[in-house]
Structures are given as structure tokens and as C-alpha cells.
Amino acid sequence: DIQMTQSPSSLSASLGDRVTITCRASQDIGNYLTWFQQRPGKSPRLMIYGATNLGDGVPSRFSGSRSGSDYSLTISSLESEDTAIYYCLQCDKYPPYTFGAGTKLELK
Amino acid sequence: QVQLKESGPGLVQPSQTLSLTCTVSGFSLTSYNVHWVRQPTGKGLEWMGVIWTGGSTDYNSALKSRLSISRDTSKSQVFLKMNSLQTEDKATYYCARGEFDYWGQGVMVTVSS
């Protein structure tokens, strides 16, 4: 199974900060990487698909990138509504699809 | 518009079988796959399995011996059945459309006698 190593596990940042979350894949997954946002008590929301493509209705301050086996989700200027847990998901080699362990993003 | 809604019992006794239904609208099960994903309280997401547009299925090997996913396309419903439930199966269970672009609200399942 492909392992997705997500870092950091938690992150505290200030309003307006640039924030980056990373997932590293244990095998080549091409661009088959999706990012989700999950607010407390809510279902996951697709933010980025295909490693770099913005989901429908997702603010443009969110972006995704890839460098080799490292995939990053960046928030260019943190807003209060961005506090959530973020997960990556590899959608290339399945079964199983595999999620990262999650990154809890809080306001400082 | 696209919607998915999970339903089923919130409480299951240990060793019994969990039966959940995902009722979809706004799309056809013959055009989109449907996944099941679960999340223990305060923990991460675990992919459980998928039913493909053609009706075939794939499962997480960790659950494969206990899990069955099926569907009724005429009713736009996808079913999850998992037997031999244990306390560690306590979680919120979600169904999600093909590329994980739409999710249901989730149903919380407790395993207790």
C-alpha cells in the first residue's frame, strides 16, 4: 500500500500568514493527489485535485504544488475561516486509496 | 443538485452487522463511483471501499473479510454491510462521490451492548 506522510501534524499561524502543508508519497503517484479541508463537525471538502487544480468555489488563496514525491497545499494569506484539519489523499494506486494523517491548522 | 445522504442505525451491538444506506440525488450511480470512508471520533479518515459505475467493488484489505458494498440503481442507493462489529468500528461513516468532490453529512455509529 502507498503511505502518505503528512507534515506537520499541527500548525499554529497568524492571520495573513503564508501556510504550507506537505504530503510525501511512498511511491510514485503522479499528480493523483487530492487535498481536503475538514472543519469541526463537518464533512471533508475537496480543495485541490490533481495536485494543482482548485476545486469548485475554493478561494484563490489556496494552491497546490508538487516537487517529486512531495505535494504541498499552500494558503497564501491565512484567514480565520481556514482553521480546520487538512488531509491529503492519493488516488493513483488503489485499492486502497490512502489518506495522510491530517494537519490541524489553528490561529495563533 | 448533487446530494448524498447516509442513513442507518446509530447503535450496533458488538459482533453484529452494520447496515448503512447512501441515498444519492443529482447524479446516476451508473455514471459515478461511490466510496465509503469512515472516521473514528477525533481521528483521521480511512477509505473503506468503492462501488464502480459498472457495479464491481474494491475494498480496503484491512476490512475486506467483513465488508460488502452493493447498490440499487433504480433507487439511487448504495449499501454498506460490515459484519462482526467491534468497539474499534465506532466512527462516523461517510459516502462520497467518485472523485471525492461531494460527500454526505455522515452517520455516527456506536458499537455497544
mmCIF file of C-alpha atoms in Angstrom, chain A residues 16-102:
data_model
loop_
_atom_site.group_PDB
_atom_site.id
_atom_site.type_symbol
_atom_site.label_atom_id
_atom_site.label_comp_id
_atom_site.label_asym_id
_atom_site.label_seq_id
_atom_site.Cartn_x
_atom_site.Cartn_y
_atom_site.Cartn_z
ATOM 1 C CA GLY A 16 -2.303 36.863 6.974
ATOM 2 C CA ASP A 17 0.486 34.289 7.287
ATOM 3 C CA ARG A 18 1.543 32.087 4.417
ATOM 4 C CA VAL A 19 0.972 28.466 5.420
ATOM 5 C CA THR A 20 2.259 25.305 3.769
ATOM 6 C CA ILE A 21 1.288 21.685 4.486
ATOM 7 C CA THR A 22 3.109 18.792 2.858
ATOM 8 C CA CYS A 23 2.426 15.159 1.984
ATOM 9 C CA ARG A 24 5.115 12.760 0.835
ATOM 10 C CA ALA A 25 4.127 9.655 -1.104
ATOM 11 C CA SER A 26 5.991 6.385 -0.554
ATOM 12 C CA GLN A 27 5.705 5.548 -4.269
ATOM 13 C CA ASP A 28 5.166 7.481 -7.461
ATOM 14 C CA ILE A 29 1.554 8.674 -7.672
ATOM 15 C CA GLY A 30 1.960 11.171 -10.474
ATOM 16 C CA ASN A 31 -0.425 14.060 -9.918
ATOM 17 C CA TYR A 32 -3.147 11.892 -8.386
ATOM 18 C CA LEU A 33 -3.258 13.806 -5.125
ATOM 19 C CA THR A 34 -6.270 15.479 -3.575
ATOM 20 C CA TRP A 35 -6.440 17.857 -0.618
ATOM 21 C CA PHE A 36 -9.409 18.167 1.728
ATOM 22 C CA GLN A 37 -10.414 20.625 4.403
ATOM 23 C CA GLN A 38 -12.463 19.414 7.344
ATOM 24 C CA ARG A 39 -13.951 21.876 9.783
ATOM 25 C CA PRO A 40 -15.173 20.629 13.184
ATOM 26 C CA GLY A 41 -18.354 18.614 12.899
ATOM 27 C CA LYS A 42 -18.384 18.836 9.112
ATOM 28 C CA SER A 43 -17.720 16.511 6.202
ATOM 29 C CA PRO A 44 -14.453 16.808 4.287
ATOM 30 C CA ARG A 45 -14.450 19.392 1.494
ATOM 31 C CA LEU A 46 -12.389 18.951 -1.676
ATOM 32 C CA MET A 47 -9.926 21.826 -2.007
ATOM 33 C CA ILE A 48 -7.348 20.716 -4.581
ATOM 34 C CA TYR A 49 -7.444 17.838 -7.056
ATOM 35 C CA GLY A 50 -4.866 16.561 -9.491
ATOM 36 C CA ALA A 51 -2.224 18.040 -7.172
ATOM 37 C CA THR A 52 -2.628 21.558 -8.514
ATOM 38 C CA ASN A 53 -6.241 22.164 -9.574
ATOM 39 C CA LEU A 54 -8.511 24.312 -7.437
ATOM 40 C CA GLY A 55 -11.837 22.759 -6.511
ATOM 41 C CA ASP A 56 -15.140 24.440 -7.272
ATOM 42 C CA GLY A 57 -15.726 27.503 -5.119
ATOM 43 C CA VAL A 58 -12.376 27.239 -3.348
ATOM 44 C CA PRO A 59 -10.785 30.633 -2.658
ATOM 45 C CA SER A 60 -7.810 31.528 -4.808
ATOM 46 C CA ARG A 61 -5.570 31.925 -1.736
ATOM 47 C CA PHE A 62 -5.372 28.114 -1.753
ATOM 48 C CA SER A 63 -2.941 26.434 -4.118
ATOM 49 C CA GLY A 64 -1.356 23.041 -4.638
ATOM 50 C CA SER A 65 2.053 22.096 -5.949
ATOM 51 C CA ARG A 66 4.280 19.095 -6.489
ATOM 52 C CA SER A 67 8.014 18.547 -6.253
ATOM 53 C CA GLY A 68 8.882 14.946 -6.959
ATOM 54 C CA SER A 69 7.107 12.838 -4.377
ATOM 55 C CA ASP A 70 6.319 15.852 -2.174
ATOM 56 C CA TYR A 71 2.936 17.528 -2.515
ATOM 57 C CA SER A 72 2.106 20.827 -0.865
ATOM 58 C CA LEU A 73 -1.007 22.771 -0.012
ATOM 59 C CA THR A 74 -0.361 26.470 0.468
ATOM 60 C CA ILE A 75 -2.598 29.174 1.855
ATOM 61 C CA SER A 76 -1.149 32.473 0.696
ATOM 62 C CA SER A 77 -2.766 34.643 3.379
ATOM 63 C CA LEU A 78 -4.430 32.860 6.276
ATOM 64 C CA GLU A 79 -7.970 33.818 7.169
ATOM 65 C CA SER A 80 -9.891 32.800 10.269
ATOM 66 C CA GLU A 81 -12.240 30.540 8.304
ATOM 67 C CA ASP A 82 -9.240 28.443 7.197
ATOM 68 C CA THR A 83 -8.804 26.920 10.662
ATOM 69 C CA ALA A 84 -9.520 23.248 10.110
ATOM 70 C CA ILE A 85 -7.860 19.887 9.672
ATOM 71 C CA TYR A 86 -6.394 19.276 6.231
ATOM 72 C CA TYR A 87 -5.924 15.822 4.701
ATOM 73 C CA CYS A 88 -4.214 14.609 1.571
ATOM 74 C CA LEU A 89 -5.397 11.565 -0.377
ATOM 75 C CA GLN A 90 -3.579 9.569 -3.030
ATOM 76 C CA CYS A 91 -5.896 8.461 -5.834
ATOM 77 C CA ASP A 92 -3.386 6.719 -8.090
ATOM 78 C CA LYS A 93 -2.722 3.208 -6.885
ATOM 79 C CA TYR A 94 -5.717 1.538 -5.331
ATOM 80 C CA PRO A 95 -7.068 -0.294 -3.552
ATOM 81 C CA PRO A 96 -6.606 1.127 -1.097
ATOM 82 C CA TYR A 97 -6.887 4.852 -1.556
ATOM 83 C CA THR A 98 -4.792 6.251 1.296
ATOM 84 C CA PHE A 99 -5.141 9.433 3.310
ATOM 85 C CA GLY A 100 -2.470 11.358 5.125
ATOM 86 C CA ALA A 101 -2.846 11.545 8.893
ATOM 87 C CA GLY A 102 -4.023 15.126 8.816
#
